[in-house]
Amino acid sequence: MARGLRLLSRAAARLRPLLVQGPTARGFSASAPEPLHVCVVGSGPAGFYTADRMLKGHEGAQVDIIDRLPTPFGLVRSGVAPDHPETKIVVNQFSRVAANGRCSFFGNVTLGRDVSLSELCKTYHVVVLAYGAESDRSLGIPGEDLKGIHSAREFVWWYNGHPDMRDLSPDLKNTESAVVLGQGNVALDVARILLRCKTELATTDITDYALDALCGSTIRKVYLVGRRGPVQAACTAKELREILGLKNVRVCINEADLVTSPADEEEMRNSRIQRRVYELLSKAASTHKDSNYNDQKELHFVFFRKPTKFIPSENGSTVGAVQLEKTALKADEVTGKQVAVGTGEFEDLKCGLVLKSIGYRSLPVEGLAFDKNRGVVPNLRGRVLSSESETGTVETGLYVVGWLKRGPTGIVATNLHCAEETVASILEADKKGVLRPPSDSKKHGRTGLLEILEQKNVRFVPFSGWEKIDSKEKMAGQLRNKPREKITTWDELQKVANE
């Protein structure tokens, strides 16, 4: 313990936001009980909402947030489209959470490499896994490894400046057509970025290298391919309305695909969102039908098609087309929902770029149960279970939130309700005395984490380091009439943070 305090003292100058305020400064007496030490793994919306609710719900909680990136905010920074600045305003709220004296941020700390889950569990009363989904689902069809095929996540991270995708370099110059597999909001995002007027993108926080590549793009046609019909399109009306309203883009929809069945009508009666999406698509089909578009880009909605294989181009290593099988809707015997089934009819759709928007996927943690089919940690209202069965025992002090808890669904705000549920489970357990039993050895929390990182020579980035990155990005952005010019390499991020 004494060594840990010495480490804390030596780091004081650099770690001002991390220093624990004295008991009297927080309004506690000198004999106040040990704080509830909480570690949140992941600094995206789920992580920050959890920290916020934890600090508000428990006046004795100290919350440490760790993230493998030097920058906080997760998908708000690397996932939200650059032309959606209003969605990013939530970082102001998260920054206020980080400024709380009982909260700290440890960037550039990777779970499993720099600190193990078992080490965190020994150091903290509560560990909340909130690291989201950093991988992708696979189609498992022939040709998926051809050049020119990327996941939508990779493409989004590329244009948003995620340091892992800085060097993705998608080829946008040697094809006229791009195929986006999927019709959810992420699929619409990447299609919109490919088609949007570049002068409009130039005033966003899109990375300079991505803007340069898009300005030189030869892509004129983007195909959004869905297995089911327009009634089942997975996007929201807001996102759809935006892409349908793009300047100088012709929207192409096969009117035969808009014919609805009694089952479709029933779905729309039960879902206002589905009804609104269908209405927008129907209106777009009639609006664009008789218009004369010269030298304009095209957005094609392709319904009732599923990919069966990728066909190489003449050079043999790059994708040249996607083979699609026509589908029909059939009621699932178990759920009753309409699912797409193949009809045995095939067609090829030529393209030189494919973006797979078929779902993000979370990565498992060593020593922790993981549901591979759903891509989540088995849990009961955020309480981590020892097995995939709901009858599995609860892992004391271990919780999950966000996409790792429920799967990659919802919008940024969805994580608020998700975090509230998990925090309620934590507070309930603490009230019962489960998290701090009398026989439990003392947990050192923040001081213990500092000691672990010091022993392993891990140079972490505190929130003050992020503020240096933030300031430099904004200053660079001002010179280009942008909100910010993102720093996009690991080395530069770490260098600026430690200046």
Tab-separated table of C-alpha atoms in Angstrom:
chain	number	residue	atom	x	y	z
A	1	MET	CA	0.000	0.000	0.000
A	2	ALA	CA	2.846	2.377	0.952
A	3	ARG	CA	4.511	1.776	-2.411
A	4	GLY	CA	1.245	2.535	-4.164
A	5	LEU	CA	0.959	5.881	-2.355
A	6	ARG	CA	4.507	6.783	-3.336
A	7	LEU	CA	3.651	6.030	-6.979
A	8	LEU	CA	0.592	8.246	-6.726
A	9	SER	CA	2.704	11.055	-5.301
A	10	ARG	CA	5.317	10.813	-8.065
A	11	ALA	CA	2.651	10.901	-10.734
A	12	ALA	CA	0.786	13.859	-9.188
A	13	ALA	CA	1.951	16.506	-11.655
A	14	ARG	CA	0.750	14.518	-14.666
A	15	LEU	CA	-2.306	12.971	-13.042
A	16	ARG	CA	-4.130	15.955	-11.568
A	17	PRO	CA	-7.546	14.713	-12.795
A	18	LEU	CA	-6.877	11.267	-11.301
A	19	LEU	CA	-5.935	12.300	-7.786
A	20	VAL	CA	-8.440	11.201	-5.178
A	21	GLN	CA	-9.905	14.117	-3.270
A	22	GLY	CA	-9.590	13.841	0.495
A	23	PRO	CA	-12.516	12.498	2.522
A	24	THR	CA	-13.349	15.871	4.059
A	25	ALA	CA	-13.273	17.554	0.621
A	26	ARG	CA	-16.048	15.214	-0.515
A	27	GLY	CA	-18.108	15.808	2.603
A	28	PHE	CA	-17.234	12.523	4.336
A	29	SER	CA	-15.820	12.227	7.811
A	30	ALA	CA	-12.314	10.884	8.433
A	31	SER	CA	-13.897	7.621	9.562
A	32	ALA	CA	-15.945	7.239	6.365
A	33	PRO	CA	-16.078	3.675	4.998
A	34	GLU	CA	-13.874	2.602	2.129
A	35	PRO	CA	-15.109	4.007	-1.209
A	36	LEU	CA	-16.787	1.678	-3.661
A	37	HIS	CA	-14.053	1.233	-6.264
A	38	VAL	CA	-15.513	0.823	-9.765
A	39	CYS	CA	-13.611	0.208	-13.012
A	40	VAL	CA	-15.376	0.700	-16.348
A	41	VAL	CA	-13.628	-0.926	-19.324
A	42	GLY	CA	-14.481	1.161	-22.394
A	43	SER	CA	-15.066	4.902	-22.733
A	44	GLY	CA	-17.825	4.977	-25.308
A	45	PRO	CA	-21.405	6.087	-24.574
A	46	ALA	CA	-22.176	2.923	-22.582
A	47	GLY	CA	-19.080	3.423	-20.442
A	48	PHE	CA	-19.626	7.114	-19.771
A	49	TYR	CA	-23.344	6.738	-19.081
A	50	THR	CA	-22.461	3.993	-16.600
A	51	ALA	CA	-19.872	6.225	-14.904
A	52	ASP	CA	-22.357	9.108	-14.765
A	53	ARG	CA	-25.135	7.027	-13.235
A	54	MET	CA	-22.705	5.369	-10.836
A	55	LEU	CA	-21.382	8.708	-9.538
A	56	LYS	CA	-24.905	10.088	-9.121
A	57	GLY	CA	-26.314	6.934	-7.584
A	58	HIS	CA	-23.567	6.256	-5.044
A	59	GLU	CA	-21.909	9.182	-3.262
A	60	GLY	CA	-19.014	6.965	-2.159
A	61	ALA	CA	-18.196	5.578	-5.604
A	62	GLN	CA	-14.851	6.211	-7.279
A	63	VAL	CA	-14.983	5.384	-10.978
A	64	ASP	CA	-11.985	4.721	-13.203
A	65	ILE	CA	-12.548	4.389	-16.953
A	66	ILE	CA	-9.931	2.561	-19.028
A	67	ASP	CA	-9.751	2.422	-22.809
A	68	ARG	CA	-7.270	0.932	-25.257
A	69	LEU	CA	-7.306	4.155	-27.302
A	70	PRO	CA	-5.592	7.359	-26.165
A	71	THR	CA	-8.872	9.140	-26.978
A	72	PRO	CA	-12.194	8.740	-25.143
A	73	PHE	CA	-15.819	8.601	-26.367
A	74	GLY	CA	-15.701	5.410	-28.475
A	75	LEU	CA	-18.121	5.399	-31.381
A	76	VAL	CA	-19.091	9.026	-30.840
A	77	ARG	CA	-15.614	9.837	-32.163
A	78	SER	CA	-14.958	6.913	-34.491
A	79	GLY	CA	-18.471	5.763	-35.465
A	80	VAL	CA	-20.799	8.741	-35.792
A	81	ALA	CA	-20.715	10.107	-39.333
A	82	PRO	CA	-18.781	13.385	-39.795
A	83	ASP	CA	-21.863	15.079	-41.261
A	84	HIS	CA	-23.827	14.385	-38.045
A	85	PRO	CA	-22.233	16.910	-35.663
A	86	GLU	CA	-25.393	17.224	-33.588
A	87	THR	CA	-24.997	13.615	-32.420
A	88	LYS	CA	-21.497	14.372	-31.146
A	89	ILE	CA	-22.628	17.104	-28.757
A	90	VAL	CA	-23.040	14.383	-26.111
A	91	VAL	CA	-19.248	14.482	-25.581
A	92	ASN	CA	-19.790	17.709	-23.623
A	93	GLN	CA	-21.830	15.753	-21.096
A	94	PHE	CA	-19.218	12.994	-20.984
A	95	SER	CA	-16.442	15.543	-20.437
A	96	ARG	CA	-18.294	16.858	-17.393
A	97	VAL	CA	-18.409	13.313	-16.035
A	98	ALA	CA	-14.652	12.957	-16.553
A	99	ALA	CA	-14.105	16.257	-14.709
A	100	ASN	CA	-15.739	14.849	-11.566
A	101	GLY	CA	-13.128	14.458	-8.820
A	102	ARG	CA	-14.324	10.896	-8.220
A	103	CYS	CA	-13.810	9.904	-11.860
A	104	SER	CA	-10.633	9.310	-13.874
A	105	PHE	CA	-9.696	8.238	-17.395
A	106	PHE	CA	-6.860	5.886	-18.288
A	107	GLY	CA	-6.384	5.877	-22.063
A	108	ASN	CA	-3.924	3.687	-23.948
A	109	VAL	CA	-4.612	0.784	-21.554
A	110	THR	CA	-5.640	-2.490	-23.184
A	111	LEU	CA	-7.536	-5.170	-21.288
A	112	GLY	CA	-5.704	-8.482	-21.631
A	113	ARG	CA	-2.397	-6.875	-22.602
A	114	ASP	CA	-1.675	-4.150	-20.069
A	115	VAL	CA	-3.969	-5.367	-17.322
A	116	SER	CA	-5.881	-8.629	-16.985
A	117	LEU	CA	-9.495	-9.061	-15.966
A	118	SER	CA	-8.401	-10.992	-12.866
A	119	GLU	CA	-6.094	-8.110	-11.862
A	120	LEU	CA	-8.965	-5.646	-12.196
A	121	CYS	CA	-11.273	-7.873	-10.147
A	122	LYS	CA	-8.666	-8.069	-7.371
A	123	THR	CA	-8.205	-4.284	-7.411
A	124	TYR	CA	-11.830	-3.110	-7.713
A	125	HIS	CA	-15.097	-3.961	-5.990
A	126	VAL	CA	-16.897	-3.625	-9.333
A	127	VAL	CA	-15.691	-4.138	-12.917
A	128	VAL	CA	-18.059	-3.120	-15.719
A	129	LEU	CA	-17.212	-4.284	-19.233
A	130	ALA	CA	-18.341	-1.652	-21.723
A	131	TYR	CA	-15.857	-2.041	-24.570
A	132	GLY	CA	-18.470	-2.489	-27.291
A	133	ALA	CA	-17.944	-4.326	-30.581
A	134	GLU	CA	-14.620	-4.025	-32.373
A	135	SER	CA	-14.989	-6.840	-34.879
A	136	ASP	CA	-17.445	-7.843	-37.609
A	137	ARG	CA	-19.805	-10.609	-38.530
A	138	SER	CA	-18.762	-12.755	-41.480
A	139	LEU	CA	-20.946	-13.835	-44.396
A	140	GLY	CA	-19.007	-17.068	-44.790
A	141	ILE	CA	-19.417	-17.153	-48.573
A	142	PRO	CA	-16.807	-17.766	-51.323
A	143	GLY	CA	-14.578	-14.862	-52.313
A	144	GLU	CA	-14.975	-12.914	-49.079
A	145	ASP	CA	-11.209	-12.399	-48.878
A	146	LEU	CA	-10.931	-10.651	-52.271
A	147	LYS	CA	-9.417	-7.176	-52.362
A	148	GLY	CA	-11.954	-4.376	-52.471
A	149	ILE	CA	-14.196	-6.005	-49.848
A	150	HIS	CA	-14.295	-4.256	-46.482
A	151	SER	CA	-16.599	-4.195	-43.511
A	152	ALA	CA	-18.606	-1.026	-43.042
A	153	ARG	CA	-16.948	-0.703	-39.611
A	154	GLU	CA	-13.511	-0.570	-41.224
A	155	PHE	CA	-14.665	2.034	-43.745
A	156	VAL	CA	-16.308	4.142	-41.018
A	157	TRP	CA	-13.206	3.948	-38.820
A	158	TRP	CA	-11.109	4.928	-41.854
A	159	TYR	CA	-12.959	8.147	-42.680
A	160	ASN	CA	-13.357	8.960	-38.975
A	161	GLY	CA	-9.629	8.708	-38.234
A	162	HIS	CA	-9.479	5.644	-35.987
A	163	PRO	CA	-5.735	4.874	-35.714
A	164	ASP	CA	-6.306	1.169	-36.450
A	165	MET	CA	-7.731	1.990	-39.895
A	166	ARG	CA	-5.495	4.918	-40.879
A	167	ASP	CA	-3.895	2.813	-43.616
A	168	LEU	CA	-6.997	1.019	-44.942
A	169	SER	CA	-6.821	2.911	-48.271
A	170	PRO	CA	-10.005	1.643	-49.976
A	171	ASP	CA	-9.717	1.882	-53.755
A	172	LEU	CA	-12.277	4.457	-54.878
A	173	LYS	CA	-10.665	5.280	-58.226
A	174	ASN	CA	-10.979	2.140	-60.316
A	175	THR	CA	-14.687	1.444	-60.291
A	176	GLU	CA	-17.956	3.156	-61.095
A	177	SER	CA	-20.080	1.027	-58.749
A	178	ALA	CA	-20.034	0.183	-55.058
A	179	VAL	CA	-22.241	-2.377	-53.326
A	180	VAL	CA	-23.259	-1.931	-49.697
A	181	LEU	CA	-24.628	-5.130	-48.179
A	182	GLY	CA	-27.252	-4.149	-45.620
A	183	GLN	CA	-29.869	-1.429	-45.257
A	184	GLY	CA	-29.461	-0.317	-41.654
A	185	ASN	CA	-28.310	3.101	-40.475
A	186	VAL	CA	-24.606	2.249	-40.800
A	187	ALA	CA	-25.191	1.089	-44.389
A	188	LEU	CA	-26.931	4.392	-45.133
A	189	ASP	CA	-24.053	6.273	-43.499
A	190	VAL	CA	-21.372	4.774	-45.732
A	191	ALA	CA	-23.524	5.125	-48.858
A	192	ARG	CA	-24.179	8.772	-48.015
A	193	ILE	CA	-20.480	9.501	-47.504
A	194	LEU	CA	-19.706	7.956	-50.910
A	195	LEU	CA	-22.371	10.036	-52.655
A	196	ARG	CA	-22.456	13.313	-50.733
A	197	CYS	CA	-21.191	16.563	-52.251
A	198	LYS	CA	-17.530	16.846	-51.257
A	199	THR	CA	-17.727	20.580	-50.594
A	200	GLU	CA	-20.295	19.775	-47.900
A	201	LEU	CA	-18.040	17.119	-46.378
A	202	ALA	CA	-15.085	19.529	-46.405
A	203	THR	CA	-16.587	21.516	-43.513
A	204	THR	CA	-17.016	18.442	-41.278
A	205	ASP	CA	-14.449	16.656	-39.108
A	206	ILE	CA	-13.835	13.987	-41.767
A	207	THR	CA	-10.129	13.163	-41.999
A	208	ASP	CA	-8.071	14.966	-44.628
A	209	TYR	CA	-6.885	11.736	-46.269
A	210	ALA	CA	-10.453	10.414	-46.554
A	211	LEU	CA	-11.679	13.675	-48.075
A	212	ASP	CA	-8.853	13.589	-50.613
A	213	ALA	CA	-9.719	10.017	-51.565
A	214	LEU	CA	-13.431	10.820	-51.888
A	215	CYS	CA	-12.692	13.877	-54.022
A	216	GLY	CA	-10.819	11.603	-56.431
A	217	SER	CA	-13.482	8.883	-56.354
A	218	THR	CA	-14.906	7.577	-59.638
A	219	ILE	CA	-17.875	5.898	-57.931
A	220	ARG	CA	-21.124	7.040	-59.518
A	221	LYS	CA	-23.514	4.301	-58.419
A	222	VAL	CA	-24.110	2.861	-54.964
A	223	TYR	CA	-26.323	-0.199	-54.439
A	224	LEU	CA	-27.899	-0.809	-51.028
A	225	VAL	CA	-28.736	-4.519	-50.957
A	226	GLY	CA	-31.208	-6.059	-48.508
A	227	ARG	CA	-32.379	-9.650	-48.033
A	228	ARG	CA	-35.949	-8.587	-47.316
A	229	GLY	CA	-38.306	-5.914	-48.594
A	230	PRO	CA	-38.844	-2.181	-48.052
A	231	VAL	CA	-41.173	-2.824	-45.121
A	232	GLN	CA	-38.382	-4.652	-43.287
A	233	ALA	CA	-35.558	-2.168	-44.051
A	234	ALA	CA	-33.589	-1.787	-40.812
A	235	CYS	CA	-32.904	1.966	-41.039
A	236	THR	CA	-34.705	4.771	-39.252
A	237	ALA	CA	-36.864	7.357	-40.990
A	238	LYS	CA	-34.479	10.191	-40.055
A	239	GLU	CA	-31.464	8.515	-41.686
A	240	LEU	CA	-33.479	7.474	-44.728
A	241	ARG	CA	-34.924	10.941	-45.239
A	242	GLU	CA	-31.414	12.402	-45.212
A	243	ILE	CA	-29.977	10.108	-47.877
A	244	LEU	CA	-33.071	10.434	-50.065
A	245	GLY	CA	-32.571	14.200	-50.010
A	246	LEU	CA	-28.955	14.251	-51.212
A	247	LYS	CA	-28.204	16.829	-53.893
A	248	ASN	CA	-27.628	15.596	-57.445
A	249	VAL	CA	-28.365	11.963	-56.597
A	250	ARG	CA	-31.003	9.964	-58.415
A	251	VAL	CA	-32.823	7.400	-56.272
A	252	CYS	CA	-33.681	4.155	-58.072
A	253	ILE	CA	-36.244	1.718	-56.649
A	254	ASN	CA	-37.969	-1.116	-58.465
A	255	GLU	CA	-41.676	-0.343	-58.048
A	256	ALA	CA	-42.528	-4.051	-58.096
A	257	ASP	CA	-40.588	-4.376	-54.822
A	258	LEU	CA	-42.992	-1.929	-53.182
A	259	VAL	CA	-45.994	-4.243	-53.545
A	260	THR	CA	-47.009	-5.313	-50.042
A	261	SER	CA	-48.515	-8.537	-48.716
A	262	PRO	CA	-51.072	-8.894	-45.889
A	263	ALA	CA	-48.165	-9.829	-43.614
A	264	ASP	CA	-46.367	-6.620	-44.601
A	265	GLU	CA	-49.462	-4.583	-43.844
A	266	GLU	CA	-49.696	-6.218	-40.428
A	267	GLU	CA	-46.064	-5.346	-39.705
A	268	MET	CA	-46.662	-1.709	-40.605
A	269	ARG	CA	-49.761	-1.541	-38.408
A	270	ASN	CA	-47.620	-2.698	-35.499
A	271	SER	CA	-44.625	-0.441	-36.183
A	272	ARG	CA	-44.800	3.274	-36.863
A	273	ILE	CA	-41.103	3.268	-37.833
A	274	GLN	CA	-41.548	0.561	-40.457
A	275	ARG	CA	-44.612	2.289	-41.861
A	276	ARG	CA	-42.779	5.615	-42.109
A	277	VAL	CA	-39.740	4.027	-43.797
A	278	TYR	CA	-41.985	2.324	-46.350
A	279	GLU	CA	-43.829	5.589	-47.050
A	280	LEU	CA	-40.562	7.450	-47.647
A	281	LEU	CA	-39.307	4.783	-50.043
A	282	SER	CA	-42.608	4.758	-51.937
A	283	LYS	CA	-42.573	8.529	-52.267
A	284	ALA	CA	-38.964	8.503	-53.472
A	285	ALA	CA	-39.764	5.881	-56.121
A	286	SER	CA	-42.564	7.991	-57.616
A	287	THR	CA	-40.709	11.316	-57.266
A	288	HIS	CA	-37.621	10.157	-59.138
A	289	LYS	CA	-39.398	7.957	-61.715
A	290	ASP	CA	-40.040	10.523	-64.437
A	291	SER	CA	-37.218	12.943	-63.707
A	292	ASN	CA	-34.421	13.536	-66.181
A	293	TYR	CA	-31.028	13.202	-64.495
A	294	ASN	CA	-27.982	13.968	-66.583
A	295	ASP	CA	-24.536	13.127	-65.299
A	296	GLN	CA	-25.791	12.547	-61.758
A	297	LYS	CA	-24.896	9.903	-59.242
A	298	GLU	CA	-27.302	7.082	-58.511
A	299	LEU	CA	-28.487	5.411	-55.315
A	300	HIS	CA	-30.127	2.033	-55.923
A	301	PHE	CA	-32.215	0.273	-53.280
A	302	VAL	CA	-32.050	-3.433	-54.102
A	303	PHE	CA	-34.582	-5.515	-52.167
A	304	PHE	CA	-35.170	-9.273	-51.905
A	305	ARG	CA	-31.569	-10.249	-52.662
A	306	LYS	CA	-28.925	-12.040	-50.614
A	307	PRO	CA	-25.227	-12.424	-51.502
A	308	THR	CA	-24.086	-15.967	-52.238
A	309	LYS	CA	-20.539	-15.377	-53.466
A	310	PHE	CA	-18.096	-12.714	-54.572
A	311	ILE	CA	-16.792	-12.973	-58.110
A	312	PRO	CA	-13.225	-11.849	-58.865
A	313	SER	CA	-12.430	-9.341	-61.572
A	314	GLU	CA	-10.207	-10.188	-64.518
A	315	ASN	CA	-7.041	-9.775	-62.453
A	316	GLY	CA	-8.278	-12.508	-60.121
A	317	SER	CA	-7.475	-10.830	-56.802
A	318	THR	CA	-9.988	-7.964	-56.700
A	319	VAL	CA	-13.760	-8.191	-56.441
A	320	GLY	CA	-15.538	-7.688	-59.757
A	321	ALA	CA	-19.122	-8.579	-58.908
A	322	VAL	CA	-21.441	-9.951	-56.256
A	323	GLN	CA	-23.624	-12.935	-57.035
A	324	LEU	CA	-27.076	-12.366	-55.565
A	325	GLU	CA	-29.853	-14.874	-55.018
A	326	LYS	CA	-33.407	-13.634	-55.258
A	327	THR	CA	-35.386	-14.160	-52.068
A	328	ALA	CA	-38.970	-14.379	-50.955
A	329	LEU	CA	-40.469	-13.762	-47.521
A	330	LYS	CA	-41.730	-16.645	-45.451
A	331	ALA	CA	-43.086	-16.722	-41.893
A	332	ASP	CA	-40.658	-18.283	-39.445
A	333	GLU	CA	-42.239	-21.312	-37.760
A	334	VAL	CA	-40.910	-20.343	-34.334
A	335	THR	CA	-41.120	-16.539	-34.184
A	336	GLY	CA	-43.735	-15.918	-36.840
A	337	LYS	CA	-41.593	-13.106	-38.260
A	338	GLN	CA	-41.036	-12.845	-41.998
A	339	VAL	CA	-37.613	-14.155	-43.006
A	340	ALA	CA	-35.893	-14.235	-46.388
A	341	VAL	CA	-35.507	-17.593	-48.131
A	342	GLY	CA	-33.674	-18.223	-51.373
A	343	THR	CA	-35.638	-18.916	-54.568
A	344	GLY	CA	-32.831	-20.484	-56.614
A	345	GLU	CA	-32.696	-17.576	-59.062
A	346	PHE	CA	-29.351	-15.774	-59.317
A	347	GLU	CA	-27.956	-12.600	-60.854
A	348	ASP	CA	-24.606	-10.826	-60.804
A	349	LEU	CA	-24.142	-7.218	-59.758
A	350	LYS	CA	-20.897	-5.725	-61.065
A	351	CYS	CA	-18.835	-3.580	-58.724
A	352	GLY	CA	-15.279	-2.813	-57.670
A	353	LEU	CA	-15.982	-2.028	-54.015
A	354	VAL	CA	-18.066	-3.922	-51.456
A	355	LEU	CA	-18.860	-2.694	-47.961
A	356	LYS	CA	-20.411	-5.316	-45.674
A	357	SER	CA	-22.816	-3.723	-43.215
A	358	ILE	CA	-24.137	-6.938	-41.704
A	359	GLY	CA	-23.402	-6.276	-38.061
A	360	TYR	CA	-20.622	-5.474	-35.632
A	361	ARG	CA	-19.322	-8.197	-33.335
A	362	SER	CA	-17.886	-8.032	-29.832
A	363	LEU	CA	-14.696	-9.853	-28.895
A	364	PRO	CA	-14.575	-12.304	-25.955
A	365	VAL	CA	-12.427	-11.827	-22.860
A	366	GLU	CA	-10.190	-14.665	-21.755
A	367	GLY	CA	-11.705	-16.553	-18.836
A	368	LEU	CA	-15.198	-15.132	-19.358
A	369	ALA	CA	-18.278	-16.878	-20.737
A	370	PHE	CA	-19.235	-15.659	-24.206
A	371	ASP	CA	-22.251	-16.311	-26.407
A	372	LYS	CA	-20.647	-16.693	-29.846
A	373	ASN	CA	-23.966	-16.733	-31.692
A	374	ARG	CA	-25.179	-13.422	-30.266
A	375	GLY	CA	-21.730	-11.939	-29.708
A	376	VAL	CA	-22.491	-10.949	-26.110
A	377	VAL	CA	-21.395	-11.789	-22.579
A	378	PRO	CA	-24.202	-13.834	-20.940
A	379	ASN	CA	-25.847	-11.636	-18.339
A	380	LEU	CA	-28.948	-11.011	-16.301
A	381	ARG	CA	-29.791	-7.279	-16.245
A	382	GLY	CA	-26.099	-6.536	-16.551
A	383	ARG	CA	-24.900	-9.129	-14.023
A	384	VAL	CA	-22.344	-11.346	-15.754
A	385	LEU	CA	-23.247	-15.046	-15.679
A	386	SER	CA	-20.791	-17.926	-15.503
A	387	SER	CA	-22.380	-19.671	-18.493
A	388	GLU	CA	-24.687	-19.010	-21.445
A	389	SER	CA	-27.648	-20.401	-19.513
A	390	GLU	CA	-29.765	-17.975	-17.492
A	391	THR	CA	-29.459	-20.471	-14.657
A	392	GLY	CA	-25.706	-19.840	-14.584
A	393	THR	CA	-24.291	-18.388	-11.391
A	394	VAL	CA	-23.699	-14.649	-11.122
A	395	GLU	CA	-20.060	-13.526	-11.161
A	396	THR	CA	-19.789	-11.308	-8.089
A	397	GLY	CA	-18.633	-7.781	-8.867
A	398	LEU	CA	-18.568	-8.314	-12.623
A	399	TYR	CA	-21.007	-6.497	-14.899
A	400	VAL	CA	-21.566	-5.687	-18.560
A	401	VAL	CA	-23.224	-2.823	-20.442
A	402	GLY	CA	-23.787	-1.618	-24.014
A	403	TRP	CA	-23.280	-3.739	-27.115
A	404	LEU	CA	-21.364	-6.349	-25.136
A	405	LYS	CA	-24.490	-6.742	-23.013
A	406	ARG	CA	-27.310	-6.597	-25.563
A	407	GLY	CA	-25.685	-6.905	-28.997
A	408	PRO	CA	-24.885	-4.184	-31.581
A	409	THR	CA	-28.282	-2.502	-31.655
A	410	GLY	CA	-29.740	0.892	-30.911
A	411	ILE	CA	-28.477	4.462	-31.110
A	412	VAL	CA	-26.192	6.448	-28.786
A	413	ALA	CA	-29.065	7.273	-26.422
A	414	THR	CA	-30.064	3.592	-26.147
A	415	ASN	CA	-26.999	3.127	-23.957
A	416	LEU	CA	-28.465	5.422	-21.298
A	417	HIS	CA	-31.304	3.040	-20.407
A	418	CYS	CA	-28.910	0.112	-20.721
A	419	ALA	CA	-26.481	1.762	-18.264
A	420	GLU	CA	-29.270	2.613	-15.829
A	421	GLU	CA	-30.290	-1.033	-15.673
A	422	THR	CA	-26.730	-2.238	-15.048
A	423	VAL	CA	-26.056	0.439	-12.404
A	424	ALA	CA	-29.320	-0.498	-10.663
A	425	SER	CA	-28.014	-4.067	-10.439
A	426	ILE	CA	-24.723	-2.795	-8.968
A	427	LEU	CA	-26.434	-0.607	-6.368
A	428	GLU	CA	-28.757	-3.435	-5.400
A	429	ALA	CA	-25.793	-5.771	-4.863
A	430	ASP	CA	-23.927	-3.168	-2.811
A	431	LYS	CA	-26.980	-2.530	-0.659
A	432	LYS	CA	-27.109	-6.245	0.124
A	433	GLY	CA	-23.434	-6.192	1.108
A	434	VAL	CA	-22.461	-8.559	-1.683
A	435	LEU	CA	-19.736	-6.342	-3.157
A	436	ARG	CA	-17.954	-5.560	0.114
A	437	PRO	CA	-18.378	-8.499	2.490
A	438	PRO	CA	-16.724	-8.178	5.943
A	439	SER	CA	-14.213	-10.919	5.088
A	440	ASP	CA	-13.180	-9.230	1.826
A	441	SER	CA	-9.595	-8.033	1.637
A	442	LYS	CA	-9.195	-4.292	1.069
A	443	LYS	CA	-9.467	-3.154	-2.550
A	444	HIS	CA	-7.044	-0.436	-3.596
A	445	GLY	CA	-8.922	0.782	-6.686
A	446	ARG	CA	-7.198	3.659	-8.465
A	447	THR	CA	-3.991	3.394	-6.419
A	448	GLY	CA	-3.820	-0.318	-7.192
A	449	LEU	CA	-4.301	0.272	-10.920
A	450	LEU	CA	-1.545	2.908	-10.921
A	451	GLU	CA	0.758	0.396	-9.271
A	452	ILE	CA	-0.037	-2.311	-11.845
A	453	LEU	CA	0.574	0.074	-14.759
A	454	GLU	CA	3.792	1.334	-13.200
A	455	GLN	CA	5.112	-2.200	-12.715
A	456	LYS	CA	4.353	-3.011	-16.360
A	457	ASN	CA	5.752	0.310	-17.598
A	458	VAL	CA	2.463	1.221	-19.281
A	459	ARG	CA	2.412	4.880	-20.318
A	460	PHE	CA	-1.258	5.669	-20.060
A	461	VAL	CA	-3.039	8.834	-21.205
A	462	PRO	CA	-5.043	10.705	-18.534
A	463	PHE	CA	-7.982	12.911	-19.449
A	464	SER	CA	-5.664	15.928	-19.379
A	465	GLY	CA	-3.703	14.187	-22.157
A	466	TRP	CA	-6.879	13.877	-24.203
A	467	GLU	CA	-7.547	17.586	-23.636
A	468	LYS	CA	-4.177	18.349	-25.271
A	469	ILE	CA	-5.148	16.199	-28.279
A	470	ASP	CA	-8.568	17.868	-28.412
A	471	SER	CA	-7.053	21.359	-28.327
A	472	LYS	CA	-4.513	20.626	-31.055
A	473	GLU	CA	-7.145	19.037	-33.331
A	474	LYS	CA	-9.473	22.010	-32.948
A	475	MET	CA	-6.696	24.505	-33.663
A	476	ALA	CA	-5.727	22.601	-36.825
A	477	GLY	CA	-9.397	22.472	-37.836
A	478	GLN	CA	-9.813	26.234	-37.547
A	479	LEU	CA	-7.207	26.706	-40.258
A	480	ARG	CA	-9.383	24.664	-42.637
A	481	ASN	CA	-12.822	25.881	-41.533
A	482	LYS	CA	-13.517	22.515	-39.876
A	483	PRO	CA	-14.575	21.595	-36.323
A	484	ARG	CA	-11.292	19.715	-35.963
A	485	GLU	CA	-8.556	18.005	-37.967
A	486	LYS	CA	-8.154	14.634	-36.317
A	487	ILE	CA	-4.817	13.167	-35.344
A	488	THR	CA	-4.949	9.675	-36.811
A	489	THR	CA	-1.797	7.742	-35.848
A	490	TRP	CA	-0.973	6.033	-32.580
A	491	ASP	CA	2.449	7.655	-32.337
A	492	GLU	CA	1.205	11.196	-32.906
A	493	LEU	CA	-1.722	10.780	-30.494
A	494	GLN	CA	0.608	9.580	-27.746
A	495	LYS	CA	3.166	12.258	-28.515
A	496	VAL	CA	0.657	15.101	-28.275
A	497	ALA	CA	-0.948	13.649	-25.122
A	498	ASN	CA	2.410	13.564	-23.366
A	499	GLU	CA	3.629	17.024	-24.412
